[in-house]
XYZ file of C-alpha atoms in Angstrom:
488
model
C -0.085 -0.060 0.063
C 1.637 3.382 -1.061
C 1.589 6.099 1.482
C 1.106 9.852 2.243
C 3.310 10.806 -0.488
C 2.252 14.693 -0.184
C 4.360 15.161 2.905
C 7.253 13.048 1.727
C 7.608 14.522 -1.784
C 6.627 18.137 -1.066
C 9.250 18.184 1.778
C 6.692 18.954 4.338
C 7.469 17.857 8.053
C 6.760 14.312 8.656
C 4.007 13.275 10.954
C 4.670 13.250 14.701
C 6.292 10.181 16.084
C 3.802 8.095 18.105
C 4.462 8.585 21.780
C 2.704 9.050 25.220
C 0.758 12.180 24.569
C -2.858 11.551 23.995
C -4.107 12.685 20.545
C -7.023 15.126 20.274
C -10.134 13.543 18.740
C -10.711 14.015 15.082
C -13.092 16.798 14.088
C -15.900 16.470 11.869
C -15.463 17.819 8.300
C -17.563 18.361 5.213
C -16.614 15.755 2.540
C -15.586 17.320 -0.735
C -17.571 15.682 -3.550
C -15.331 13.677 -5.940
C -16.274 13.660 -9.375
C -15.159 10.417 -10.886
C -13.075 10.040 -14.241
C -11.524 7.101 -15.747
C -10.949 5.441 -19.064
C -13.164 5.830 -22.066
C -16.520 4.256 -21.445
C -15.738 2.935 -18.047
C -18.490 3.670 -15.318
C -18.173 7.142 -13.388
C -18.126 7.077 -9.897
C -20.931 8.946 -7.911
C -19.901 11.709 -5.778
C -19.563 11.697 -1.950
C -21.821 13.708 0.256
C -22.857 14.264 3.607
C -21.336 15.556 6.829
C -19.763 13.773 9.676
C -21.090 14.375 13.134
C -18.642 15.944 15.710
C -16.204 13.542 17.201
C -16.873 13.506 21.023
C -16.795 11.328 23.977
C -20.178 9.959 25.116
C -20.900 10.852 28.696
C -22.800 7.568 29.231
C -19.407 5.806 28.531
C -18.073 7.252 31.791
C -21.085 6.018 34.072
C -20.604 3.075 36.064
C -17.104 2.448 34.944
C -14.443 0.779 37.158
C -10.649 1.282 36.489
C -9.452 -2.363 36.853
C -6.186 -3.316 37.994
C -4.629 -5.534 35.373
C -1.962 -8.102 36.048
C 0.927 -7.566 33.798
C 4.058 -9.359 32.820
C 2.836 -12.893 32.844
C 4.532 -14.337 29.743
C 3.326 -17.768 28.531
C 4.406 -20.049 25.905
C 1.657 -19.112 23.567
C 1.460 -15.328 24.275
C 2.198 -12.515 26.663
C -1.090 -12.248 28.635
C -2.475 -9.524 30.873
C -5.712 -10.415 32.391
C -8.299 -8.704 34.751
C -9.819 -11.639 36.457
C -11.780 -14.334 34.915
C -13.567 -13.676 31.657
C -17.169 -13.556 32.057
C -19.533 -15.459 29.884
C -21.153 -12.912 27.307
C -24.713 -12.021 27.535
C -27.364 -13.674 25.305
C -27.122 -12.129 21.644
C -27.843 -13.297 18.305
C -24.895 -14.716 16.958
C -26.111 -15.022 13.227
C -26.472 -12.137 10.854
C -29.990 -11.861 9.442
C -30.535 -12.837 5.842
C -30.624 -9.134 4.639
C -27.349 -8.273 6.507
C -28.983 -5.884 8.762
C -27.633 -4.669 11.969
C -27.395 -6.756 15.057
C -27.528 -5.655 18.913
C -24.389 -3.736 20.137
C -21.801 -5.152 22.393
C -23.263 -5.297 25.967
C -22.366 -3.253 28.813
C -20.106 -4.337 30.622
C -18.299 -6.353 28.006
C -15.014 -8.368 28.009
C -12.725 -8.241 24.837
C -9.645 -10.215 23.726
C -6.802 -7.703 22.341
C -4.431 -9.199 19.937
C -1.570 -6.636 19.903
C 1.662 -6.861 17.687
C 4.340 -5.019 19.536
C 6.490 -4.838 16.551
C 3.966 -3.212 14.121
C 4.567 0.077 12.564
C 7.204 1.903 14.742
C 7.178 -0.635 17.411
C 5.264 1.364 19.857
C 2.139 -0.334 19.699
C 2.235 -1.597 23.335
C 3.170 1.904 24.768
C 0.187 3.370 22.741
C -2.194 0.962 24.023
C -1.426 1.897 27.752
C -1.392 5.590 27.197
C -4.347 6.028 24.801
C -6.472 2.934 24.865
C -6.531 1.508 28.297
C -7.840 4.827 29.966
C -10.850 5.008 27.372
C -11.693 1.227 27.852
C -11.601 1.830 31.592
C -14.308 4.789 31.392
C -16.359 2.795 29.035
C -16.536 -0.216 31.370
C -14.685 -2.598 28.715
C -12.341 -4.902 30.434
C -9.694 -6.871 28.307
C -7.025 -9.716 28.084
C -4.219 -8.603 26.217
C -2.222 -11.179 24.051
C 0.913 -10.021 22.413
C 1.709 -11.823 19.209
C 5.465 -13.000 18.805
C 5.781 -14.132 15.194
C 4.122 -14.096 11.812
C 0.753 -16.117 11.784
C 0.653 -16.151 15.563
C -2.521 -14.397 15.760
C -3.989 -16.902 13.247
C -3.057 -19.686 15.389
C -4.358 -18.119 18.548
C -7.758 -17.521 17.222
C -8.018 -20.990 15.501
C -7.621 -22.618 18.908
C -9.088 -19.927 21.086
C -12.538 -20.651 23.084
C -14.149 -17.696 21.561
C -17.117 -17.774 23.874
C -15.058 -16.246 26.318
C -15.253 -12.920 24.614
C -17.762 -10.391 23.345
C -15.161 -9.089 20.634
C -11.710 -9.372 19.402
C -9.759 -6.273 19.208
C -6.841 -6.197 16.777
C -4.040 -3.875 17.506
C -1.647 -3.433 14.586
C -1.809 -3.094 11.144
C -3.891 -4.642 8.304
C -1.925 -7.612 8.131
C -2.827 -8.640 11.754
C -6.483 -8.327 10.647
C -5.858 -10.530 7.712
C -4.452 -13.342 10.080
C -7.314 -13.203 12.444
C -10.013 -13.535 9.854
C -8.231 -16.305 8.010
C -7.707 -18.209 11.449
C -11.433 -17.902 12.092
C -12.207 -19.296 8.669
C -9.881 -22.181 9.370
C -11.817 -23.395 12.376
C -13.928 -26.305 12.099
C -16.859 -24.066 13.492
C -16.057 -21.288 10.935
C -19.580 -20.466 10.268
C -20.267 -19.448 13.832
C -16.698 -18.372 14.618
C -16.645 -15.752 11.917
C -19.759 -14.039 13.527
C -17.656 -12.819 16.391
C -17.278 -9.238 16.263
C -13.993 -7.670 15.280
C -12.484 -4.154 16.131
C -9.376 -2.502 14.401
C -7.222 -0.200 16.579
C -4.462 1.209 14.264
C -0.874 0.778 15.296
C 0.938 -0.524 11.958
C 2.114 1.130 8.857
C -0.703 1.282 6.645
C -4.047 1.210 8.849
C -6.541 1.194 5.802
C -9.261 -0.758 7.734
C -9.235 1.581 10.654
C -8.986 4.536 8.411
C -11.874 3.429 6.350
C -14.055 2.760 9.668
C -13.047 6.209 10.655
C -14.414 7.531 7.257
C -17.667 5.676 7.695
C -18.147 7.146 11.125
C -18.204 10.491 9.490
C -14.861 11.697 11.048
C -12.258 13.660 9.200
C -9.167 12.005 7.961
C -6.609 11.669 10.596
C -3.767 9.624 11.467
C -1.443 8.226 14.117
C -2.599 8.976 17.716
C -5.723 10.721 16.582
C -7.103 7.938 14.361
C -6.155 5.555 17.301
C -8.442 7.655 19.688
C -11.186 7.834 17.161
C -11.279 3.969 16.562
C -11.087 3.379 20.332
C -13.900 5.673 20.975
C -16.007 3.485 18.174
C -15.246 0.373 20.557
C -16.365 2.348 23.707
C -19.889 3.187 21.653
C -20.054 -0.558 20.947
C -22.084 -0.298 17.596
C -21.429 -3.082 15.031
C -21.952 -3.159 11.314
C -21.573 -5.925 8.581
C -18.644 -6.089 6.219
C -17.952 -7.496 2.887
C -15.376 -10.218 2.818
C -13.100 -11.138 -0.329
C -12.885 -14.721 -0.999
C -9.673 -15.605 -3.168
C -8.650 -18.923 -5.212
C -5.309 -19.516 -6.648
C -4.150 -21.568 -9.415
C -2.253 -23.776 -6.878
C -5.620 -24.305 -5.053
C -5.002 -22.220 -2.161
C -8.196 -20.596 -0.658
C -7.829 -17.593 1.377
C -9.784 -14.408 2.498
C -9.197 -10.762 2.436
C -10.419 -7.960 4.572
C -9.157 -5.009 2.496
C -7.592 -5.640 -0.801
C -5.764 -7.579 -3.532
C -2.989 -5.755 -5.271
C -0.673 -6.499 -8.420
C 1.905 -4.476 -9.927
C 3.111 -1.144 -8.604
C 1.137 -1.167 -5.376
C 2.113 -4.647 -4.303
C 5.764 -4.028 -5.273
C 5.778 -0.921 -3.107
C 3.903 -2.663 -0.213
C 6.392 -5.556 -0.241
C 9.495 -3.923 -0.921
C 9.155 -1.335 1.697
C 9.346 -4.149 4.350
C 12.873 -3.174 5.129
C 11.959 0.247 5.923
C 9.127 -1.016 8.570
C 10.786 1.246 11.421
C 9.731 4.426 9.426
C 6.137 3.582 9.776
C 3.658 4.975 7.179
C 6.628 7.133 5.574
C 8.002 3.441 4.386
C 5.474 3.626 1.667
C 6.321 7.103 0.721
C 10.049 5.912 0.196
C 9.093 2.832 -1.507
C 6.753 4.624 -3.978
C 9.534 7.176 -4.907
C 11.918 4.165 -5.521
C 9.442 2.361 -7.648
C 8.763 5.498 -9.611
C 12.224 5.874 -10.431
C 12.318 2.450 -12.114
C 8.549 2.105 -13.060
C 7.546 -1.452 -14.319
C 4.925 -2.785 -16.341
C 3.331 -6.253 -15.933
C 1.711 -8.127 -18.463
C -1.491 -10.104 -17.995
C -5.135 -10.553 -18.629
C -8.147 -9.455 -16.313
C -11.773 -10.267 -16.444
C -14.528 -9.136 -14.134
C -18.163 -9.531 -13.296
C -19.472 -5.771 -13.191
C -21.891 -5.113 -10.276
C -24.311 -3.771 -13.088
C -24.423 -7.022 -14.777
C -25.302 -9.126 -11.668
C -28.021 -6.555 -10.752
C -29.679 -7.124 -14.105
C -29.106 -10.796 -14.635
C -29.101 -12.274 -11.087
C -27.846 -15.673 -12.507
C -24.679 -16.811 -10.677
C -22.291 -18.930 -12.347
C -21.549 -22.448 -11.262
C -19.207 -22.596 -8.076
C -16.484 -24.665 -6.739
C -15.051 -24.039 -3.495
C -12.241 -25.993 -1.719
C -13.694 -25.423 1.622
C -15.779 -22.795 3.544
C -18.441 -21.005 1.871
C -19.143 -21.279 -1.805
C -18.283 -19.031 -4.357
C -21.154 -18.611 -6.428
C -19.939 -16.209 -9.052
C -16.796 -17.799 -10.323
C -15.864 -21.129 -12.070
C -12.741 -23.278 -11.634
C -9.586 -21.269 -12.957
C -8.962 -23.822 -15.570
C -12.191 -22.932 -17.198
C -12.990 -19.695 -19.102
C -14.652 -17.035 -17.398
C -18.627 -17.172 -17.895
C -19.707 -15.245 -21.037
C -21.599 -12.300 -19.350
C -18.135 -11.383 -17.698
C -16.321 -8.542 -19.155
C -12.910 -9.304 -20.438
C -10.023 -7.031 -20.755
C -7.732 -8.129 -23.494
C -4.178 -9.243 -22.527
C -2.049 -6.022 -22.302
C 0.585 -4.466 -19.987
C -0.550 -2.972 -16.902
C 0.958 -0.714 -14.345
C -1.203 -2.006 -11.410
C -4.391 -3.784 -10.773
C -6.178 -2.992 -7.480
C -9.384 -4.887 -6.054
C -10.397 -2.902 -2.929
C -13.223 -3.637 -0.483
C -12.913 -0.133 1.564
C -12.453 3.500 0.985
C -8.865 3.772 2.045
C -5.553 1.989 1.034
C -3.771 3.685 3.978
C -4.532 6.278 6.566
C -3.733 9.032 4.068
C -4.771 7.449 0.705
C -8.435 8.096 0.324
C -8.281 5.502 -2.678
C -12.226 5.150 -3.245
C -13.980 8.472 -2.767
C -16.935 7.297 -4.715
C -18.565 5.991 -1.791
C -18.936 2.706 0.163
C -19.613 -0.385 -2.099
C -22.861 -2.017 -2.001
C -23.185 -5.211 -0.102
C -21.462 -7.696 -2.427
C -19.462 -5.459 -4.460
C -16.004 -3.988 -4.350
C -13.962 -1.482 -6.049
C -11.819 -2.457 -8.909
C -9.159 -0.009 -10.462
C -6.400 -0.624 -13.019
C -3.787 1.533 -14.633
C -2.718 0.736 -18.272
C 0.923 0.833 -19.435
C 1.697 4.271 -20.916
C 1.179 6.452 -18.083
C 3.734 8.779 -17.439
C 5.792 8.797 -14.090
C 4.541 12.548 -13.572
C 1.036 11.510 -14.117
C 1.220 8.592 -11.883
C 2.945 10.722 -9.224
C 0.115 13.324 -9.445
C -2.627 10.738 -9.036
C -1.001 9.276 -5.841
C -0.533 13.055 -4.439
C -4.132 13.770 -5.161
C -5.250 10.501 -3.690
C -4.707 11.819 0.001
C -7.613 13.827 -0.410
C -9.454 11.620 -2.767
C -9.399 13.850 -5.753
C -7.435 11.607 -8.167
C -10.461 10.550 -10.057
C -11.027 14.231 -11.053
C -7.896 14.235 -13.412
C -10.011 12.006 -15.932
C -6.610 10.027 -16.612
C -7.158 7.805 -19.764
C -5.032 5.067 -18.402
C -7.065 4.704 -15.114
C -10.023 2.716 -15.263
C -12.516 2.204 -12.390
C -15.436 -0.053 -12.136
C -17.390 -1.613 -9.060
C -17.408 -5.359 -9.582
C -18.487 -8.630 -7.840
C -15.920 -10.894 -8.957
C -12.668 -10.821 -10.846
C -10.105 -13.144 -12.530
C -6.385 -11.965 -12.875
C -3.861 -13.854 -14.993
C -0.217 -12.527 -14.889
C 1.881 -13.547 -17.909
C 5.540 -14.418 -18.029
C 5.583 -14.767 -14.156
C 5.991 -11.099 -13.634
C 4.665 -9.050 -10.594
C 3.644 -10.368 -7.195
C 0.408 -10.389 -5.384
C -0.295 -8.520 -1.865
C -3.157 -9.473 0.027
C -4.028 -7.152 2.839
C -0.066 -6.428 2.648
C 0.830 -9.963 2.793
C 2.875 -11.760 -0.028
C 0.886 -14.036 -2.196
C 2.583 -16.489 -4.624
C 2.254 -15.380 -8.076
C -0.006 -17.036 -10.592
C -3.775 -16.977 -11.529
C -6.083 -15.735 -8.881
C -9.673 -15.147 -8.723
C -11.839 -13.627 -6.130
C -15.510 -12.705 -5.279
C -17.179 -10.782 -2.679
C -18.981 -12.508 0.190
C -21.603 -9.715 1.099
C -22.089 -8.614 4.731
C -20.029 -11.864 5.956
C -18.495 -10.604 9.192
C -18.960 -7.942 11.978
C -16.895 -5.077 13.013
C -16.875 -2.162 15.436
C -18.194 0.858 13.528
C -19.573 4.188 13.881
C -23.199 3.463 12.878
C -25.553 0.386 12.601
C -26.341 0.860 8.986
C -25.199 -1.800 6.495
C -24.433 -0.810 2.886
C -27.436 -1.440 0.235
C -27.832 -5.026 -0.968
C -26.964 -5.806 -4.482
C -30.010 -7.287 -5.516
C -31.283 -8.441 -8.913
C -33.653 -6.184 -10.591
C -34.895 -4.945 -13.908
C -32.272 -2.689 -15.732
C -34.038 -0.150 -17.830
C -31.815 1.452 -20.424
C -30.471 4.602 -19.254
C -29.809 7.668 -21.544
C -26.429 8.617 -19.944
C -25.329 4.945 -19.443
C -21.624 4.422 -19.988
C -19.985 1.458 -21.697
C -16.678 -0.184 -21.475
C -14.405 0.301 -24.486
C -15.489 -1.759 -27.528
C -12.651 -4.220 -26.909
C -13.805 -4.834 -23.349
C -17.278 -5.351 -24.014
C -18.888 -8.580 -22.972
């Protein structure tokens, strides 16, 4: 995931280092309308709108709270654990999302959560930030917790795969987007995955990209903030206890691997920046700015073929394709990778790309407002791709404008955007790598589809995105079509 380029490339001061001082809550802002532009004939994105409500602490969060003493320093073989007594059994609540993907009851008061924290995430100050910024707010809101520190890659995945989830009202993930990826995939690997994935999740940003947290902050109506301010906002969301359903991206690879994404799949430029900047992790978000500059200086193209099922097509047809899933939920809109895509899909001819990005949320990093066209419908995702031929200067302008979500206003002829339900991407010549939620995926053909409203996250409101339901599709005078070479 590239990063806040404007500060790095305009030689502005870097964001303050994460520290002990409590950040001020984010203030509300009026969101600027973003007029979408893209390749000839590709759908235009609707403008955003609406004002966020002021960010403020709820007085009821302070009532009846008890600042509990927490045991510390107990290091176990499986984790570093800090507990506030024996976890209580959560109160009775509906554990299954309703068929329409509607809202569910909020977290109870009081509630007990499991906090999975990566002490090496971002600049390595997550634990310090937890005690200085998160714990005091949780104490005021009567949220008790057990803290587990992850010790290695996929540790959180192993923990949630074996954990008795009945002990917790929610799982709180404090790190970057990679740790949420681990937790969700660990839940989906359990024998009881159908109920395990219903356990509410919360994202507290303490990593490098923090895109999921930034998106939830945006959906709550808060202004775009970073670092301690973003952490404070997301902690306040946990204290408010409201839940909202989120889409999940189901992925299948040519080698038979099945995995799930909570944020994005990237190929090409963005994936290279994400993975190649790992060696600069101690810089925090600035690692992406440095990685972007280095990759722009040696801009690559990647040959491949792309096909997708547009959201509009699904709404008008409503006929799913044959499905095959190695395990877990069925993928109803894709066929096996060795077969051609269904005839009602849109096929982009094999060509050279700079990047391809499938994105579930509004942000790709805390200061990359990548999808200003609004939250996708339940069952849909944002698909962006940039064709070869774009200049370095134009690509730089797009990423700089992305900080405020104004990159679509350039109407760049090489940038294409379309909301889709499913996609298939086949790299040629073995070039390019995939990054799924910032994690490396072995290169090769991959396809994915959205599982609508599939899991719950702590959010600023209880509203779910509109469902993508089959319906008559009358001809619209202003309807745009893909370029002739990409029509179904």
